[in-house]
């Protein structure tokens, strides 16, 4: 290490310091308080720091006139760094720090105080567009940050030059902006004292091994548990060091600084407990040496902030313990293990303040190298944070961005996980070395907080137990890395027992599954037994099996091709076989591999011969881990694949019973005449079909030539989705355009069809086909009598690999298709059509009828038009109640038609609405009413829609093209009544007590009447309006007196009264509102509700079980209402439909 200092600069520093001390101690001889001494010391230290900063600024080459190169951020309270240059820049550019004295032009200082901040703010505001706007600010802050520095540098500075980094062959050390003087509370960690920079001015990378620091100030070393070095991101470099008897310590670890790079470091300290620190003492730390092999220039020592030791400020706490995700025991894991959680801790915030976890540093103390691990991340709340690895490969650090805040009393779990990619027989152990490796700060005071175990007991090192009094603070459980493991070798049913053919390459002869954990393996020799049986014919042996390969589930060839050996082979603990096959140097990856054994059977194999592949991995040789190279043990035990039976190519052909016997209309297109099944379930190989014969058997009056454009379609997708162009499952055309030609009436014909596309049917599968064609519009034959019956008569097919012909005798018969001229349409009122109801003249669409249109089983019907008629009774004798009718099919609106003298007819484009063959559609008719005007339309007018006459619904047969119209008459929907307004009625049971007590005014019921219209609903005696209720009593009152029942308005006004006898029975009470006058009554305003109450005298219902209940009977006259004070409309049968019951009141005594 070398410190190169210019002599006159050192002398200047010495003179400056001497002057400071001489001035400081020329004071009157009198007693001074501790506070006064502390203040003087702080002032002296600040002045020394300022002088040192000035000296640092003087070192190096000459300034460049007119420019600055600001590189440091500064804020109020900073000392040193580039503060003096900031003041010079401001003074030179019209924003003076002060008009005279410290900070004024020519008297700039290295202290960033309130006047400097004010000048910075003024300059920022004056250059807001360049400085503030880019960072989203509108007013200056006084913080000298990146945006301010960038614009100042672009301006070219003021009249004085800024300092430049000297060039040379080594490192330059300089003071940085120092932390402000403050407190150093007990138990605080990483308290920052001194900041400095190291710049590499050489052309090669340089390494700083450590930094020597010395405690300064009037303080004892016992205040500190250790001193550390931090990098510019706040991360600790190396471990904490204890001060020696010379008040010194070497801190940090080897750090490489690249050419031209400047690194900023901070000397920080960890504080002792309250019982140990000496409160009131003032400490500082000086950097006195940079330990490196490079030449060092600059000004040392560098001393930073002076902090006062404090034993009373209770900063936050963080308690650490083993987390739930921690393995909890030593484990063994194979190479190839992924996402394994090595270690986990939970951190709990104390009650003093919220805490922020900023980073964590794990010490991998096991023998595994960093190259043995990959994708090592730290996980918090499911978020993965990447780690950086120290130069020695032992420390894994994760920084949590702006930090993870933990509220008082809450807990967060922090775990570390990764992949094991190597290192067999080595160990992985992710410890926490010391308490400050978890970097935690308090949210209130901002000090570092140590990760504590919650007690002061030293204890001993125990795996899985956090103990901050020792190192490692958390000794984690070990993971021992093992080589790959073979978990299982078993038969795979991916090749099921089945049929195979001879002379076919790559025939599946059997399959196995091999399960490996950790790493793949390579095997020198992999051997399989080949066992054959002879049903007849030539003798067969393993040498009749050639071109054998091993193929995985992805189609990758693992080994081969090789030929079988006829030498008898008996697998260990297995069954003797007629031969074997061996493969060399086979690699199997980690995971589960399906091993297909494929080969070619020679011509010596005959029908019904069998072949079985067997293996015992214990007979395989030279198995080693691909990654580790370690020998791998293979499982022992013979495993047999499924037996394969040699069969010739075969195909079973069947004409199906679907489609069933049914009608076909003359002129039909794309009619399915037959369906067939082609099944290669018992074939030894795939089957190729090139042609087939289709026979049409006709009745005595039909002609085969009437079927034309006959095609064969196949369901090659094998699914049940109707994905063809016609809407059925037969999506692939394999033969097109053939026509039957026989014109003999009652004759039969077999049509020979050569497939346009050869149909290949894989062995052990089947394909369904259909014969589809048109029927001539003028087809010969009597409708309803004559038929065509089609089925498969012959099939031409060969083995797909061998080319051998297949003898096929089709089975099954087609179903008769009966000729028809056209379909039939049937009309009815659907059960979903609404019953009679009350309608409003409110301009909305209101359903008045639902009609069902049904077709028989001959053809689809295309609906051309629908006509409806209004048969309702209108008081004024006109058909003007309805303004327009709207037609729907389900939710689909077909159209809207204006009412024309009581009728409306909608016309539909072709294809808009189809009644399916043997199905139906529903037509919903909605009406939009005209306003009730009292002239053309009056309250009480009726609407009854009907399909009145034959031909009111017109359709066209989609197959026949023939007009198919409705033939019935008078399909009448329900009759509905139109009003401007009407009430709905419901009991409101809120606030009702059903316990019956003797009371002259017992609340029996509340009835809510809601006006759904746009005019007032009125009840008044002058209009003969009426609201009737039923009163049912269960009691044994024998006196002759009557009890009064009262109906009241919502505001308590009595509307009417009536009387009942308390003996058992039901009485009807008619309220005509006479208690309020003939023309007053009760009004329910348009769109509003009113609640009426019914009270009664229940004093005679004093016995146990006596009961009284109010209910409403659905009799028309029981609700007779007026509209806007006029009329008497009796609609109780609609309004009270089904009867409406109020609560039953029971005497419990």
CSV table of N, CA and C in Angstrom, one decimal, residues 875-998:
chain,number,residue,atom,x,y,z
A,875,UNK,N,-114.1,-2.2,-26.4
A,875,UNK,CA,-115.3,-1.5,-26.0
A,875,UNK,C,-115.8,-0.6,-27.1
A,876,UNK,N,-114.9,0.0,-27.8
A,876,UNK,CA,-115.4,1.0,-28.9
A,876,UNK,C,-115.6,0.3,-30.2
A,877,UNK,N,-115.3,-1.0,-30.2
A,877,UNK,CA,-115.6,-1.8,-31.5
A,877,UNK,C,-114.6,-1.6,-32.5
A,878,UNK,N,-113.4,-1.2,-32.2
A,878,UNK,CA,-112.3,-1.0,-33.2
A,878,UNK,C,-111.2,-2.0,-32.9
A,879,UNK,N,-110.2,-2.1,-33.8
A,879,UNK,CA,-109.0,-3.0,-33.6
A,879,UNK,C,-107.7,-2.2,-33.4
A,880,UNK,N,-107.9,-1.1,-32.6
A,880,UNK,CA,-106.8,-0.1,-32.5
A,880,UNK,C,-106.0,-0.3,-31.1
A,881,UNK,N,-106.3,-1.3,-30.4
A,881,UNK,CA,-105.7,-1.5,-29.1
A,881,UNK,C,-104.1,-1.7,-29.2
A,882,UNK,N,-103.7,-2.5,-30.2
A,882,UNK,CA,-102.3,-2.8,-30.4
A,882,UNK,C,-101.8,-1.9,-31.5
A,883,UNK,N,-100.6,-1.3,-31.2
A,883,UNK,CA,-99.9,-0.5,-32.2
A,883,UNK,C,-99.1,-1.4,-33.2
A,884,UNK,N,-98.3,-2.3,-32.6
A,884,UNK,CA,-97.5,-3.2,-33.5
A,884,UNK,C,-97.3,-4.5,-32.8
A,885,UNK,N,-97.0,-5.5,-33.6
A,885,UNK,CA,-96.6,-6.8,-33.1
A,885,UNK,C,-95.2,-7.1,-33.4
A,886,UNK,N,-94.5,-7.8,-32.4
A,886,UNK,CA,-93.1,-8.1,-32.5
A,886,UNK,C,-93.0,-9.7,-32.4
A,887,UNK,N,-92.3,-10.3,-33.4
A,887,UNK,CA,-92.2,-11.7,-33.5
A,887,UNK,C,-90.8,-12.2,-33.1
A,888,UNK,N,-90.7,-13.2,-32.3
A,888,UNK,CA,-89.4,-13.7,-31.8
A,888,UNK,C,-89.4,-15.2,-32.0
A,889,UNK,N,-88.2,-15.7,-32.3
A,889,UNK,CA,-87.9,-17.2,-32.2
A,889,UNK,C,-86.9,-17.3,-31.1
A,890,UNK,N,-87.4,-17.7,-29.9
A,890,UNK,CA,-86.5,-17.7,-28.7
A,890,UNK,C,-86.1,-16.2,-28.4
A,891,UNK,N,-84.8,-16.0,-28.3
A,891,UNK,CA,-84.3,-14.6,-28.1
A,891,UNK,C,-84.1,-13.9,-29.3
A,892,UNK,N,-84.2,-14.5,-30.5
A,892,UNK,CA,-83.9,-13.9,-31.8
A,892,UNK,C,-85.2,-13.1,-32.3
A,893,UNK,N,-85.0,-11.9,-32.5
A,893,UNK,CA,-86.1,-11.0,-33.0
A,893,UNK,C,-86.2,-11.2,-34.5
A,894,UNK,N,-87.4,-11.7,-35.0
A,894,UNK,CA,-87.6,-11.9,-36.4
A,894,UNK,C,-88.1,-10.7,-37.1
A,895,UNK,N,-88.8,-9.8,-36.4
A,895,UNK,CA,-89.2,-8.5,-37.0
A,895,UNK,C,-90.4,-8.0,-36.3
A,896,UNK,N,-90.7,-6.7,-36.6
A,896,UNK,CA,-91.9,-6.0,-36.0
A,896,UNK,C,-92.8,-5.5,-37.1
A,897,UNK,N,-94.1,-5.7,-36.9
A,897,UNK,CA,-95.1,-5.4,-37.9
A,897,UNK,C,-96.2,-4.6,-37.3
A,898,UNK,N,-96.6,-3.5,-38.0
A,898,UNK,CA,-97.6,-2.6,-37.5
A,898,UNK,C,-99.0,-3.3,-37.6
A,899,UNK,N,-99.9,-3.1,-36.7
A,899,UNK,CA,-101.2,-3.6,-36.7
A,899,UNK,C,-102.0,-2.9,-37.8
A,900,UNK,N,-102.7,-3.8,-38.6
A,900,UNK,CA,-103.5,-3.3,-39.7
A,900,UNK,C,-104.9,-3.9,-39.6
A,901,UNK,N,-105.8,-3.1,-39.0
A,901,UNK,CA,-107.2,-3.6,-38.9
A,901,UNK,C,-107.3,-4.9,-38.1
A,902,UNK,N,-106.4,-5.0,-37.1
A,902,UNK,CA,-106.5,-6.2,-36.3
A,902,UNK,C,-105.7,-7.4,-36.8
A,903,UNK,N,-104.9,-7.2,-37.8
A,903,UNK,CA,-104.0,-8.3,-38.3
A,903,UNK,C,-102.6,-7.8,-38.5
A,904,UNK,N,-101.7,-8.7,-38.5
A,904,UNK,CA,-100.3,-8.4,-38.7
A,904,UNK,C,-99.6,-9.7,-39.3
A,905,UNK,N,-98.9,-9.5,-40.4
A,905,UNK,CA,-98.3,-10.6,-41.1
A,905,UNK,C,-96.8,-10.3,-41.3
A,906,UNK,N,-95.9,-11.2,-40.9
A,906,UNK,CA,-94.5,-11.0,-41.1
A,906,UNK,C,-94.0,-11.9,-42.2
A,907,UNK,N,-93.1,-11.4,-43.1
A,907,UNK,CA,-92.6,-12.2,-44.2
A,907,UNK,C,-91.1,-12.4,-43.9
A,908,UNK,N,-90.6,-13.6,-44.1
A,908,UNK,CA,-89.2,-13.9,-43.7
A,908,UNK,C,-88.4,-14.3,-45.0
A,909,UNK,N,-87.2,-13.9,-45.0
A,909,UNK,CA,-86.3,-14.3,-46.1
A,909,UNK,C,-86.0,-15.8,-46.0
A,910,UNK,N,-85.6,-16.5,-47.1
A,910,UNK,CA,-85.3,-17.9,-47.1
A,910,UNK,C,-84.1,-18.1,-46.1
A,911,UNK,N,-84.3,-19.2,-45.3
A,911,UNK,CA,-83.2,-19.6,-44.4
A,911,UNK,C,-83.3,-18.9,-43.1
A,912,UNK,N,-84.2,-17.9,-42.9
A,912,UNK,CA,-84.2,-17.1,-41.7
A,912,UNK,C,-84.7,-18.0,-40.5
A,913,UNK,N,-85.8,-18.8,-40.8
A,913,UNK,CA,-86.4,-19.7,-39.8
A,913,UNK,C,-86.7,-21.0,-40.4
A,914,UNK,N,-86.2,-22.1,-39.8
A,914,UNK,CA,-86.4,-23.4,-40.3
A,914,UNK,C,-87.0,-24.3,-39.2
A,915,UNK,N,-88.1,-24.9,-39.6
A,915,UNK,CA,-88.7,-25.9,-38.7
A,915,UNK,C,-88.1,-27.2,-39.0
A,916,UNK,N,-87.3,-27.8,-38.0
A,916,UNK,CA,-86.5,-29.0,-38.4
A,916,UNK,C,-87.4,-30.2,-38.6
A,917,UNK,N,-87.0,-31.1,-39.4
A,917,UNK,CA,-87.7,-32.4,-39.6
A,917,UNK,C,-87.9,-33.1,-38.3
A,918,UNK,N,-89.1,-33.5,-38.0
A,918,UNK,CA,-89.4,-34.2,-36.8
A,918,UNK,C,-89.1,-33.3,-35.6
A,919,UNK,N,-89.2,-32.0,-35.7
A,919,UNK,CA,-89.0,-31.1,-34.6
A,919,UNK,C,-89.9,-29.9,-34.7
A,920,UNK,N,-89.6,-28.9,-33.9
A,920,UNK,CA,-90.5,-27.7,-33.9
A,920,UNK,C,-89.8,-26.4,-33.5
A,921,UNK,N,-90.4,-25.3,-33.7
A,921,UNK,CA,-89.9,-24.0,-33.3
A,921,UNK,C,-91.0,-23.3,-32.6
A,922,UNK,N,-90.7,-22.4,-31.7
A,922,UNK,CA,-91.7,-21.6,-31.0
A,922,UNK,C,-91.6,-20.1,-31.5
A,923,UNK,N,-92.8,-19.6,-31.7
A,923,UNK,CA,-92.9,-18.2,-32.2
A,923,UNK,C,-93.6,-17.4,-31.0
A,924,UNK,N,-92.8,-16.5,-30.5
A,924,UNK,CA,-93.4,-15.7,-29.4
A,924,UNK,C,-93.9,-14.4,-30.0
A,925,UNK,N,-95.1,-14.0,-29.7
A,925,UNK,CA,-95.7,-12.8,-30.3
A,925,UNK,C,-95.8,-11.8,-29.1
A,926,UNK,N,-95.2,-10.6,-29.3
A,926,UNK,CA,-95.3,-9.5,-28.3
A,926,UNK,C,-96.1,-8.4,-28.9
A,927,UNK,N,-96.8,-7.7,-28.0
A,927,UNK,CA,-97.6,-6.6,-28.5
A,927,UNK,C,-97.1,-5.3,-27.9
A,928,UNK,N,-97.1,-4.2,-28.7
A,928,UNK,CA,-96.9,-2.8,-28.2
A,928,UNK,C,-98.2,-2.1,-28.3
A,929,UNK,N,-98.7,-1.6,-27.1
A,929,UNK,CA,-100.0,-1.1,-27.1
A,929,UNK,C,-100.1,0.4,-27.5
A,930,UNK,N,-101.2,0.8,-28.1
A,930,UNK,CA,-101.5,2.2,-28.2
A,930,UNK,C,-101.9,2.8,-26.9
A,931,UNK,N,-101.8,4.1,-26.8
A,931,UNK,CA,-102.2,4.8,-25.5
A,931,UNK,C,-103.7,4.7,-25.4
A,932,UNK,N,-104.1,4.4,-24.1
A,932,UNK,CA,-105.5,4.5,-23.8
A,932,UNK,C,-105.9,6.0,-23.8
A,933,UNK,N,-106.7,6.3,-24.8
A,933,UNK,CA,-107.1,7.8,-25.0
A,933,UNK,C,-108.6,8.0,-24.6
A,934,UNK,N,-109.3,7.0,-24.3
A,934,UNK,CA,-110.7,7.1,-23.9
A,934,UNK,C,-111.6,7.2,-25.2
A,935,UNK,N,-111.0,7.2,-26.3
A,935,UNK,CA,-111.8,7.3,-27.5
A,935,UNK,C,-111.7,6.0,-28.4
A,936,UNK,N,-110.5,5.9,-29.0
A,936,UNK,CA,-110.3,4.7,-29.8
A,936,UNK,C,-109.9,3.5,-29.0
A,937,UNK,N,-109.2,3.8,-27.8
A,937,UNK,CA,-108.8,2.8,-26.9
A,937,UNK,C,-109.2,3.2,-25.5
A,938,UNK,N,-109.9,2.3,-24.8
A,938,UNK,CA,-110.3,2.6,-23.4
A,938,UNK,C,-109.8,1.6,-22.5
A,939,UNK,N,-109.7,1.9,-21.2
A,939,UNK,CA,-109.4,0.9,-20.2
A,939,UNK,C,-110.3,-0.2,-20.2
A,940,UNK,N,-109.8,-1.5,-20.2
A,940,UNK,CA,-110.6,-2.7,-20.2
A,940,UNK,C,-110.7,-3.3,-21.6
A,941,UNK,N,-110.2,-2.7,-22.6
A,941,UNK,CA,-110.1,-3.3,-23.9
A,941,UNK,C,-109.3,-4.6,-23.8
A,942,UNK,N,-109.6,-5.5,-24.7
A,942,UNK,CA,-109.0,-6.9,-24.7
A,942,UNK,C,-108.1,-7.1,-25.9
A,943,UNK,N,-107.1,-8.0,-25.7
A,943,UNK,CA,-106.2,-8.4,-26.8
A,943,UNK,C,-106.2,-9.9,-26.8
A,944,UNK,N,-106.5,-10.5,-27.9
A,944,UNK,CA,-106.4,-12.0,-28.0
A,944,UNK,C,-105.9,-12.3,-29.4
A,945,UNK,N,-104.6,-12.8,-29.5
A,945,UNK,CA,-104.0,-13.1,-30.8
A,945,UNK,C,-104.3,-14.5,-31.1
A,946,UNK,N,-104.5,-14.7,-32.4
A,946,UNK,CA,-104.8,-16.1,-32.9
A,946,UNK,C,-104.2,-16.2,-34.3
A,947,UNK,N,-103.9,-17.5,-34.6
A,947,UNK,CA,-103.6,-17.9,-36.0
A,947,UNK,C,-105.0,-18.4,-36.5
A,948,UNK,N,-105.6,-17.6,-37.2
A,948,UNK,CA,-107.1,-17.7,-37.4
A,948,UNK,C,-107.5,-18.7,-38.5
A,949,UNK,N,-106.8,-18.7,-39.7
A,949,UNK,CA,-107.3,-19.4,-40.8
A,949,UNK,C,-106.2,-20.3,-41.4
A,950,UNK,N,-106.6,-21.3,-42.2
A,950,UNK,CA,-105.7,-22.2,-42.9
A,950,UNK,C,-104.9,-21.3,-43.8
A,951,UNK,N,-103.6,-21.6,-43.9
A,951,UNK,CA,-102.7,-20.8,-44.8
A,951,UNK,C,-102.2,-19.6,-44.1
A,952,UNK,N,-102.5,-19.3,-42.9
A,952,UNK,CA,-101.9,-18.1,-42.2
A,952,UNK,C,-100.5,-18.3,-41.9
A,953,UNK,N,-100.0,-19.5,-41.9
A,953,UNK,CA,-98.5,-19.8,-41.8
A,953,UNK,C,-98.1,-20.5,-43.0
A,954,UNK,N,-97.2,-19.9,-43.8
A,954,UNK,CA,-96.7,-20.5,-45.1
A,954,UNK,C,-95.3,-21.0,-44.9
A,955,UNK,N,-95.0,-22.2,-45.4
A,955,UNK,CA,-93.6,-22.7,-45.4
A,955,UNK,C,-93.3,-23.4,-46.7
A,956,UNK,N,-92.0,-23.7,-46.9
A,956,UNK,CA,-91.6,-24.4,-48.1
A,956,UNK,C,-90.7,-25.6,-47.7
A,957,UNK,N,-91.1,-26.8,-48.2
A,957,UNK,CA,-90.2,-27.9,-47.9
A,957,UNK,C,-88.8,-27.7,-48.4
A,958,UNK,N,-87.8,-27.9,-47.6
A,958,UNK,CA,-86.4,-27.6,-48.0
A,958,UNK,C,-85.9,-28.7,-48.9
A,959,UNK,N,-86.4,-29.9,-48.8
A,959,UNK,CA,-86.0,-30.9,-49.7
A,959,UNK,C,-86.8,-31.0,-51.0
A,960,UNK,N,-88.1,-30.9,-50.8
A,960,UNK,CA,-89.0,-31.0,-51.9
A,960,UNK,C,-89.2,-29.7,-52.7
A,961,UNK,N,-89.1,-28.6,-52.0
A,961,UNK,CA,-89.4,-27.3,-52.7
A,961,UNK,C,-90.8,-27.0,-52.8
A,962,UNK,N,-91.6,-27.8,-52.2
A,962,UNK,CA,-93.1,-27.7,-52.3
A,962,UNK,C,-93.6,-26.8,-51.2
A,963,UNK,N,-94.7,-26.0,-51.5
A,963,UNK,CA,-95.3,-25.2,-50.5
A,963,UNK,C,-96.0,-26.1,-49.5
A,964,UNK,N,-95.7,-25.9,-48.2
A,964,UNK,CA,-96.4,-26.6,-47.1
A,964,UNK,C,-97.0,-25.6,-46.2
A,965,UNK,N,-98.3,-25.5,-46.2
A,965,UNK,CA,-99.0,-24.4,-45.4
A,965,UNK,C,-99.8,-25.0,-44.3
A,966,UNK,N,-100.1,-24.2,-43.3
A,966,UNK,CA,-100.9,-24.7,-42.2
A,966,UNK,C,-102.3,-24.9,-42.7
A,967,UNK,N,-103.0,-25.9,-42.1
A,967,UNK,CA,-104.3,-26.3,-42.5
A,967,UNK,C,-105.4,-26.1,-41.5
A,968,UNK,N,-105.0,-25.9,-40.2
A,968,UNK,CA,-106.0,-25.7,-39.1
A,968,UNK,C,-106.4,-24.3,-39.0
A,969,UNK,N,-107.4,-24.1,-38.1
A,969,UNK,CA,-108.0,-22.7,-37.9
A,969,UNK,C,-108.1,-22.5,-36.4
A,970,UNK,N,-108.2,-21.2,-36.1
A,970,UNK,CA,-108.6,-20.7,-34.7
A,970,UNK,C,-107.6,-21.2,-33.6
A,971,UNK,N,-106.3,-20.9,-33.8
A,971,UNK,CA,-105.4,-21.3,-32.7
A,971,UNK,C,-105.3,-20.0,-31.8
A,972,UNK,N,-106.1,-20.0,-30.8
A,972,UNK,CA,-106.3,-18.8,-30.0
A,972,UNK,C,-105.4,-18.8,-28.7
A,973,UNK,N,-104.6,-17.7,-28.6
A,973,UNK,CA,-103.9,-17.5,-27.3
A,973,UNK,C,-104.9,-16.9,-26.3
A,974,UNK,N,-104.4,-16.7,-25.1
A,974,UNK,CA,-105.3,-16.2,-24.0
A,974,UNK,C,-105.7,-14.7,-24.3
A,975,UNK,N,-106.8,-14.4,-23.6
A,975,UNK,CA,-107.3,-13.0,-23.8
A,975,UNK,C,-106.7,-12.1,-22.6
A,976,UNK,N,-106.1,-11.0,-23.0
A,976,UNK,CA,-105.5,-10.1,-22.1
A,976,UNK,C,-106.2,-8.8,-22.0
A,977,UNK,N,-106.2,-8.1,-20.9
A,977,UNK,CA,-106.9,-6.8,-20.8
A,977,UNK,C,-105.9,-5.7,-20.6
A,978,UNK,N,-106.2,-4.5,-21.2
A,978,UNK,CA,-105.3,-3.4,-21.3
A,978,UNK,C,-105.8,-2.3,-20.3
A,979,UNK,N,-104.9,-1.7,-19.5
A,979,UNK,CA,-105.2,-0.6,-18.7
A,979,UNK,C,-104.1,0.4,-18.7
A,980,UNK,N,-104.5,1.6,-18.3
A,980,UNK,CA,-103.4,2.7,-18.1
A,980,UNK,C,-102.7,2.4,-16.8
A,981,UNK,N,-103.4,1.8,-15.8
A,981,UNK,CA,-102.8,1.5,-14.5
A,981,UNK,C,-103.6,0.5,-13.8
A,982,UNK,N,-103.0,-0.3,-12.9
A,982,UNK,CA,-103.7,-1.2,-12.0
A,982,UNK,C,-102.8,-1.5,-10.9
A,983,UNK,N,-103.3,-2.0,-9.7
A,983,UNK,CA,-102.5,-2.2,-8.6
A,983,UNK,C,-102.1,-3.7,-8.5
A,984,UNK,N,-100.9,-3.9,-7.9
A,984,UNK,CA,-100.5,-5.2,-7.4
A,984,UNK,C,-100.6,-5.2,-5.9
A,985,UNK,N,-100.9,-6.4,-5.4
A,985,UNK,CA,-101.2,-6.4,-3.9
A,985,UNK,C,-100.3,-7.5,-3.3
A,986,UNK,N,-99.7,-7.2,-2.1
A,986,UNK,CA,-98.9,-8.2,-1.4
A,986,UNK,C,-98.9,-7.8,0.1
A,987,UNK,N,-98.8,-8.8,1.0
A,987,UNK,CA,-98.8,-8.5,2.4
A,987,UNK,C,-97.3,-8.1,2.8
A,988,UNK,N,-97.2,-7.1,3.6
A,988,UNK,CA,-95.9,-6.7,4.2
A,988,UNK,C,-95.9,-7.1,5.6
A,989,UNK,N,-95.1,-8.2,5.9
A,989,UNK,CA,-95.1,-8.7,7.3
A,989,UNK,C,-94.1,-8.1,8.2
A,990,UNK,N,-93.4,-7.0,7.7
A,990,UNK,CA,-92.4,-6.4,8.6
A,990,UNK,C,-93.2,-5.7,9.8
A,991,UNK,N,-92.6,-5.9,11.0
A,991,UNK,CA,-93.2,-5.2,12.1
A,991,UNK,C,-94.5,-5.8,12.7
A,992,UNK,N,-94.8,-7.0,12.1
A,992,UNK,CA,-96.1,-7.7,12.6
A,992,UNK,C,-95.7,-8.7,13.6
A,993,UNK,N,-96.4,-8.6,14.8
A,993,UNK,CA,-96.3,-9.6,15.8
A,993,UNK,C,-97.5,-10.6,15.6
A,994,UNK,N,-97.1,-11.9,15.5
A,994,UNK,CA,-98.2,-12.9,15.3
A,994,UNK,C,-98.7,-13.5,16.6
A,995,UNK,N,-98.2,-12.9,17.7
A,995,UNK,CA,-98.7,-13.4,19.1
A,995,UNK,C,-100.0,-12.6,19.3
A,996,UNK,N,-101.0,-13.3,19.5
A,996,UNK,CA,-102.3,-12.7,19.7
A,996,UNK,C,-102.6,-12.4,21.1
A,997,UNK,N,-102.8,-11.1,21.4
A,997,UNK,CA,-103.2,-10.6,22.7
A,997,UNK,C,-104.5,-9.8,22.6
A,998,UNK,N,-105.2,-9.7,23.8
A,998,UNK,CA,-106.4,-9.0,23.8
A,998,UNK,C,-106.1,-7.5,23.6
